[in-house]
Tab-separated table of C-alpha atoms in Angstrom:
chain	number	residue	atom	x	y	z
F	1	UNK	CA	45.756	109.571	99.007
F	2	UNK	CA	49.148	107.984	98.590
F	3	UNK	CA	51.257	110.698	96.218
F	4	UNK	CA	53.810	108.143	94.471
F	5	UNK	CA	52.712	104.333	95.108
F	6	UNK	CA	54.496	101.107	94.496
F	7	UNK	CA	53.111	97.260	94.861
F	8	UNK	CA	54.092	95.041	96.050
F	9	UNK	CA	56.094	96.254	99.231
F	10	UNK	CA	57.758	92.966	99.733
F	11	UNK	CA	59.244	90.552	96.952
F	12	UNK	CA	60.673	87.186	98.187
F	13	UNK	CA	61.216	84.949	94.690
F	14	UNK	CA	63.791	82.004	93.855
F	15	UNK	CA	66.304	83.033	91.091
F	16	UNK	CA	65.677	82.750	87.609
F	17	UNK	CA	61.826	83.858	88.078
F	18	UNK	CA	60.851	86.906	86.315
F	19	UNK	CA	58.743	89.528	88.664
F	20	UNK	CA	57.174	93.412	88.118
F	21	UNK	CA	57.240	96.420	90.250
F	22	UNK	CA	54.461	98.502	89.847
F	23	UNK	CA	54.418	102.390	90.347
F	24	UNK	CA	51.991	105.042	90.260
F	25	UNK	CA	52.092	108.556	91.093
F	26	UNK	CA	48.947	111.261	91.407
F	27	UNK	CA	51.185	113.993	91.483
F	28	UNK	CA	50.818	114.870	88.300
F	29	UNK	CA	54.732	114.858	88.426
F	30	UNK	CA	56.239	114.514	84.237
F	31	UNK	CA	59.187	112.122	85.318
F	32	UNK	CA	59.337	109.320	87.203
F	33	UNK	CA	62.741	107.266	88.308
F	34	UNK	CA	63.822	103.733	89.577
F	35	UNK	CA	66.569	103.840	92.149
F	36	UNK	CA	68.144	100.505	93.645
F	37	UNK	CA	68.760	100.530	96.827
F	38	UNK	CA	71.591	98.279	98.169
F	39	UNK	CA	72.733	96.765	101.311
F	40	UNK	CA	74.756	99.549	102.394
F	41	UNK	CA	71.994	102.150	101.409
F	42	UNK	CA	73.584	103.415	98.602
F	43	UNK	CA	71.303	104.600	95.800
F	44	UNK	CA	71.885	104.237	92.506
F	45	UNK	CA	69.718	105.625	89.712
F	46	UNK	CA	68.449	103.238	87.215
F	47	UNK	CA	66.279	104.600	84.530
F	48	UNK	CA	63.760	107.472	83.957
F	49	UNK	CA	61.013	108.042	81.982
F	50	UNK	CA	59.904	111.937	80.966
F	51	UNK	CA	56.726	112.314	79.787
F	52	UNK	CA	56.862	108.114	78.768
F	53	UNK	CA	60.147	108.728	76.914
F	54	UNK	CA	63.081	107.095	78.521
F	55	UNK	CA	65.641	109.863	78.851
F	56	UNK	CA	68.011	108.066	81.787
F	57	UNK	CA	69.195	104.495	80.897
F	58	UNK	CA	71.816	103.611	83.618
F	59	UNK	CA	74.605	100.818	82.675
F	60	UNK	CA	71.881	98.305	84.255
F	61	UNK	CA	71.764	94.406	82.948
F	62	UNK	CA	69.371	94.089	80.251
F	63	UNK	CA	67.342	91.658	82.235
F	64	UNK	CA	65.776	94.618	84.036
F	65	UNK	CA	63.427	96.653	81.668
F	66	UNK	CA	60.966	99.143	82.782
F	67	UNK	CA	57.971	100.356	81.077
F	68	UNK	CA	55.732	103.638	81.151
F	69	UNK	CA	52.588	103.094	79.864
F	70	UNK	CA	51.821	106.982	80.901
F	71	UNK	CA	53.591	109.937	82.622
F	72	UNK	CA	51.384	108.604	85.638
F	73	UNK	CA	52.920	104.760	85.742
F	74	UNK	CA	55.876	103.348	85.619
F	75	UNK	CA	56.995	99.862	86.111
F	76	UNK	CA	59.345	98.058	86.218
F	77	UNK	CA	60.205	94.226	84.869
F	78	UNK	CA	63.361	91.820	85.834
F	79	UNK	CA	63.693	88.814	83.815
F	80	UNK	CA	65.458	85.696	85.513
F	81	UNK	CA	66.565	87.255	88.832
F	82	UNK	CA	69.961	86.660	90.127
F	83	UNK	CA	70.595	86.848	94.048
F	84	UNK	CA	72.896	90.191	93.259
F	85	UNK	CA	69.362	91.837	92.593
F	86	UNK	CA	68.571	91.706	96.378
F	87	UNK	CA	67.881	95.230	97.054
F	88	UNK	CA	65.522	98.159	97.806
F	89	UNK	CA	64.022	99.470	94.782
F	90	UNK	CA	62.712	103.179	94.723
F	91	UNK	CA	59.984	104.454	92.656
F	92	UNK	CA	60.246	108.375	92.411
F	93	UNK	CA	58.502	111.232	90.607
F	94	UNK	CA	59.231	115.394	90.623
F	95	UNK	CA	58.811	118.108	88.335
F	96	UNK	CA	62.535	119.443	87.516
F	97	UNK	CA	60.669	122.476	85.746
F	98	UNK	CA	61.502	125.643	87.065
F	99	UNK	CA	61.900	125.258	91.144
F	100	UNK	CA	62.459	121.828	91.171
F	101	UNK	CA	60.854	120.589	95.136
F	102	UNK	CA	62.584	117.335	94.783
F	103	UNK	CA	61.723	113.579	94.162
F	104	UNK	CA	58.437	112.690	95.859
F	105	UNK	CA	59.421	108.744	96.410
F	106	UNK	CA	57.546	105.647	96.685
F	107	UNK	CA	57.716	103.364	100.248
F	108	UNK	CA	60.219	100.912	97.995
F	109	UNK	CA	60.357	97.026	97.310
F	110	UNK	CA	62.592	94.926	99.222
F	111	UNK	CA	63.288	92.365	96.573
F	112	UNK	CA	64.635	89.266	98.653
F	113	UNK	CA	65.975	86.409	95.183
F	114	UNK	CA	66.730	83.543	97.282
V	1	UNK	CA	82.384	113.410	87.594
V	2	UNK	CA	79.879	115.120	89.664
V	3	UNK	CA	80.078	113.422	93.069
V	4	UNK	CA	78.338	114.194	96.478
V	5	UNK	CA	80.768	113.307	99.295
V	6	UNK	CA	79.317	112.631	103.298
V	7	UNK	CA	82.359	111.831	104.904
V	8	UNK	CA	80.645	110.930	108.639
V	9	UNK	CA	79.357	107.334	108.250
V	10	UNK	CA	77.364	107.607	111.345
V	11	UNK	CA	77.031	110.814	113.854
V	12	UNK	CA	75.862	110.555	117.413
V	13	UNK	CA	73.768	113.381	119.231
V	14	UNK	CA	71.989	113.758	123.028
V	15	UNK	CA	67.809	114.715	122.715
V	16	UNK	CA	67.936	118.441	122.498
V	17	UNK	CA	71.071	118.835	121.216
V	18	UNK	CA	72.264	119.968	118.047
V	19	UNK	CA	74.307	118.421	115.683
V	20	UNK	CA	75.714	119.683	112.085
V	21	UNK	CA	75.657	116.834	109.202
V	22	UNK	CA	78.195	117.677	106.302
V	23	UNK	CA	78.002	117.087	102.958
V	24	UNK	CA	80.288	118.040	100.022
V	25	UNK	CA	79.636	117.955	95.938
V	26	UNK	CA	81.703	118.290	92.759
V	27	UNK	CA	80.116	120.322	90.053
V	28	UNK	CA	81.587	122.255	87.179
V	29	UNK	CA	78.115	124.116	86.622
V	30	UNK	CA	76.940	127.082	88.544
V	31	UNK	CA	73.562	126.258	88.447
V	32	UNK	CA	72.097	123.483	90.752
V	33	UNK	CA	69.652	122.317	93.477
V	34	UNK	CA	71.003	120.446	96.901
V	35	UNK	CA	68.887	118.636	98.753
V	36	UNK	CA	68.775	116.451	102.053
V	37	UNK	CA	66.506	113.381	102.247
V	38	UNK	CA	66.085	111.060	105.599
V	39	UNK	CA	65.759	108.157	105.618
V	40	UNK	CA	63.940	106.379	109.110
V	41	UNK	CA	64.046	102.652	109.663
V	42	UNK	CA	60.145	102.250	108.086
V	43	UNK	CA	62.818	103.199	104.751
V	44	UNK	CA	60.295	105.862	103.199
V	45	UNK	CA	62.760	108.472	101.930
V	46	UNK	CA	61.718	112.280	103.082
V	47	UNK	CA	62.662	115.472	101.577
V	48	UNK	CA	63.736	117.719	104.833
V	49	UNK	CA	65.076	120.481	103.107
V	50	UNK	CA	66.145	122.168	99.746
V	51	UNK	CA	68.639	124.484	98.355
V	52	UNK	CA	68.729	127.000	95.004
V	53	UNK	CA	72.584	127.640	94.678
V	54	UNK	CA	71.410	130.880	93.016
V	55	UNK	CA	70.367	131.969	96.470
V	56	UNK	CA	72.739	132.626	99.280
V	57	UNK	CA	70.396	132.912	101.840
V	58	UNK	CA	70.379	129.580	103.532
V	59	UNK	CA	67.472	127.457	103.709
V	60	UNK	CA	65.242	127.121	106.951
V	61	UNK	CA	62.562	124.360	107.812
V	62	UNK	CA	61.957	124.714	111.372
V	63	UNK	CA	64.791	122.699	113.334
V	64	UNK	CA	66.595	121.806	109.904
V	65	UNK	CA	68.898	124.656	108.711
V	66	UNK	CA	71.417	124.814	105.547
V	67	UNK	CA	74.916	126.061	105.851
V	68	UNK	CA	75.476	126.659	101.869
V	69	UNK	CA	78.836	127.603	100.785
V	70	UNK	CA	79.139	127.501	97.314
V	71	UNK	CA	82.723	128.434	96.556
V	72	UNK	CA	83.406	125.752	99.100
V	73	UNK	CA	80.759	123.437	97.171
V	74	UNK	CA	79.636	122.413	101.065
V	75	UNK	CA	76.299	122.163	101.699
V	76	UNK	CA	76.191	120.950	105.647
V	77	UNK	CA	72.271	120.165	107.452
V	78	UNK	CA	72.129	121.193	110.998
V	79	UNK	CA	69.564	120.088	113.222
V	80	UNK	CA	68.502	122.081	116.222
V	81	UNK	CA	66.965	120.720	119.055
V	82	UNK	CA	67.100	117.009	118.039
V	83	UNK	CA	64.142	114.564	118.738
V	84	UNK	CA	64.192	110.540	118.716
V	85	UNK	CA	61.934	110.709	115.520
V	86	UNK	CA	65.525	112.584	113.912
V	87	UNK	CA	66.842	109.056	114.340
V	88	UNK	CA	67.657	108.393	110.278
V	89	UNK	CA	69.792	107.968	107.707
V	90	UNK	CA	70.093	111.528	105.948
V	91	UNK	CA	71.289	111.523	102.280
V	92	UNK	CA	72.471	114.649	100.775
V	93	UNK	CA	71.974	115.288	96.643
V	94	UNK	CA	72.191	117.253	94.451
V	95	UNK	CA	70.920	118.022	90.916
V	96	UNK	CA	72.500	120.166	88.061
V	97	UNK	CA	69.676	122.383	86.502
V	98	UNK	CA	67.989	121.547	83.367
V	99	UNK	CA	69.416	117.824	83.589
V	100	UNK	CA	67.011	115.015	85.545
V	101	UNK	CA	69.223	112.959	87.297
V	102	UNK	CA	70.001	113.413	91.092
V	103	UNK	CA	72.923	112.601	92.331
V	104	UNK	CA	72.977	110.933	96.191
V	105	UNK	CA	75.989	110.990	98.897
V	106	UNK	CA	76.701	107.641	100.610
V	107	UNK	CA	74.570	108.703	103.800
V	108	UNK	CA	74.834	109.214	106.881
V	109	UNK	CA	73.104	107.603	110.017
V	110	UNK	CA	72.062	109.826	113.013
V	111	UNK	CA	71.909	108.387	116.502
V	112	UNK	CA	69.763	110.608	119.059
V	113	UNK	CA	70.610	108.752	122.855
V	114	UNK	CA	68.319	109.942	125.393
């Protein structure tokens, strides 16, 4: 069983279209994360969700918005993609309770806007 | 700022040699988790090994040792015995404790030549 999933694994769109990210994790982790990934690997946090409150809100264009239906999904929606928003995107999920293991991470989206 | 520093772009080592990755953070707080994630070309992100800076002992997973010097806020990943599969990107991070957000270094990418 896959611990922290994401669909779809590739992304190739024109600009302006709007497209999700989905994200799921079994792990019964209480936070979950979006991380962008760019060209030169650097990652970037975006936003994260604890318990389906948002409690990281990154200085991110407000044409991305994610969405946590439950501690178990969350997602992730850009509205009229730009070619800047080529990148990796990372799903994650941990428990920062007391001994925090670490993010368990999805397989990312490459998100190609051409 | 809090800040993780990997000043060796890319690092070169012979199979069965072993080679010392460094990392270095900026923290005000005394209280924190390190971590080092790799990174292979498939681009699933791995959690190789962890660090409590409450502990001094330095952390062991097999091949993959810590050298953890906290008054020196360094927190260096050496590899023992290195394998083609080490072939990766390796991010160092950190994490301050009771916040959520981790905090990546830049990366470094590992080379093993046979």
């Amino acid at each position: 069983d896959t611990a922290v999933s994401q669909t779809p694994k590739y992304l190739v769109t024109q600009m302006g279209n709007d497209k999700s990210i989905k994200c799921e994790q079994n792990l019964g982790h209480d936070t979950m994360y979006w991380y962008k990934q760019d060209s030169k690997k650097f990652l970037k946090i975006m936003f994260s969700y604890n318990n389906k409150e948002l409690i990281i809100n990154e200085t991110v264009p407000n044409r991305f918005s994610p969405k946590s239906p439950d501690k178990a999904h969350l997602n992730l929606h850009i509205n009229s993609l730009e070619l800047g928003d080529s990148a990796v995107y990372f799903c994650a999920s941990s428990y920062p309770g007391q001994g925090d293991y670490g993010y368990t991470f999805g397989s990312g989206t490459r998100l190609t806007v051409v | 700022a809090q800040t993780v520093t990997q000043s060796q772009p890319e690092m070169s080592v012979q199979e069965a040699e072993t080679v010392t990755l460094s990392c270095t953070y900026d923290t005000s707080e005394s209280d924190y988790y390190l971590f080092w994630y790799k990174q292979p070309p498939s681009r699933q992100m791995i959690l190789v090994i962890r660090q409590e800076a409450y502990k001094q002992q330095n952390a062991t997973e097999n091949r993959f040792s810590v050298n953890f010097q906290k008054a020196a806020k360094s927190f260096s990943l050496k590899i023992s015995d290195s394998q083609l599969g080490d072939a990766a990107m390796y991010f160092c991070a950190y994490r301050v404790s009771g916040t959520y957000k981790y905090i990546f270094g830049t990366g470094t990418r590992l080379k093993v030549l046979a």
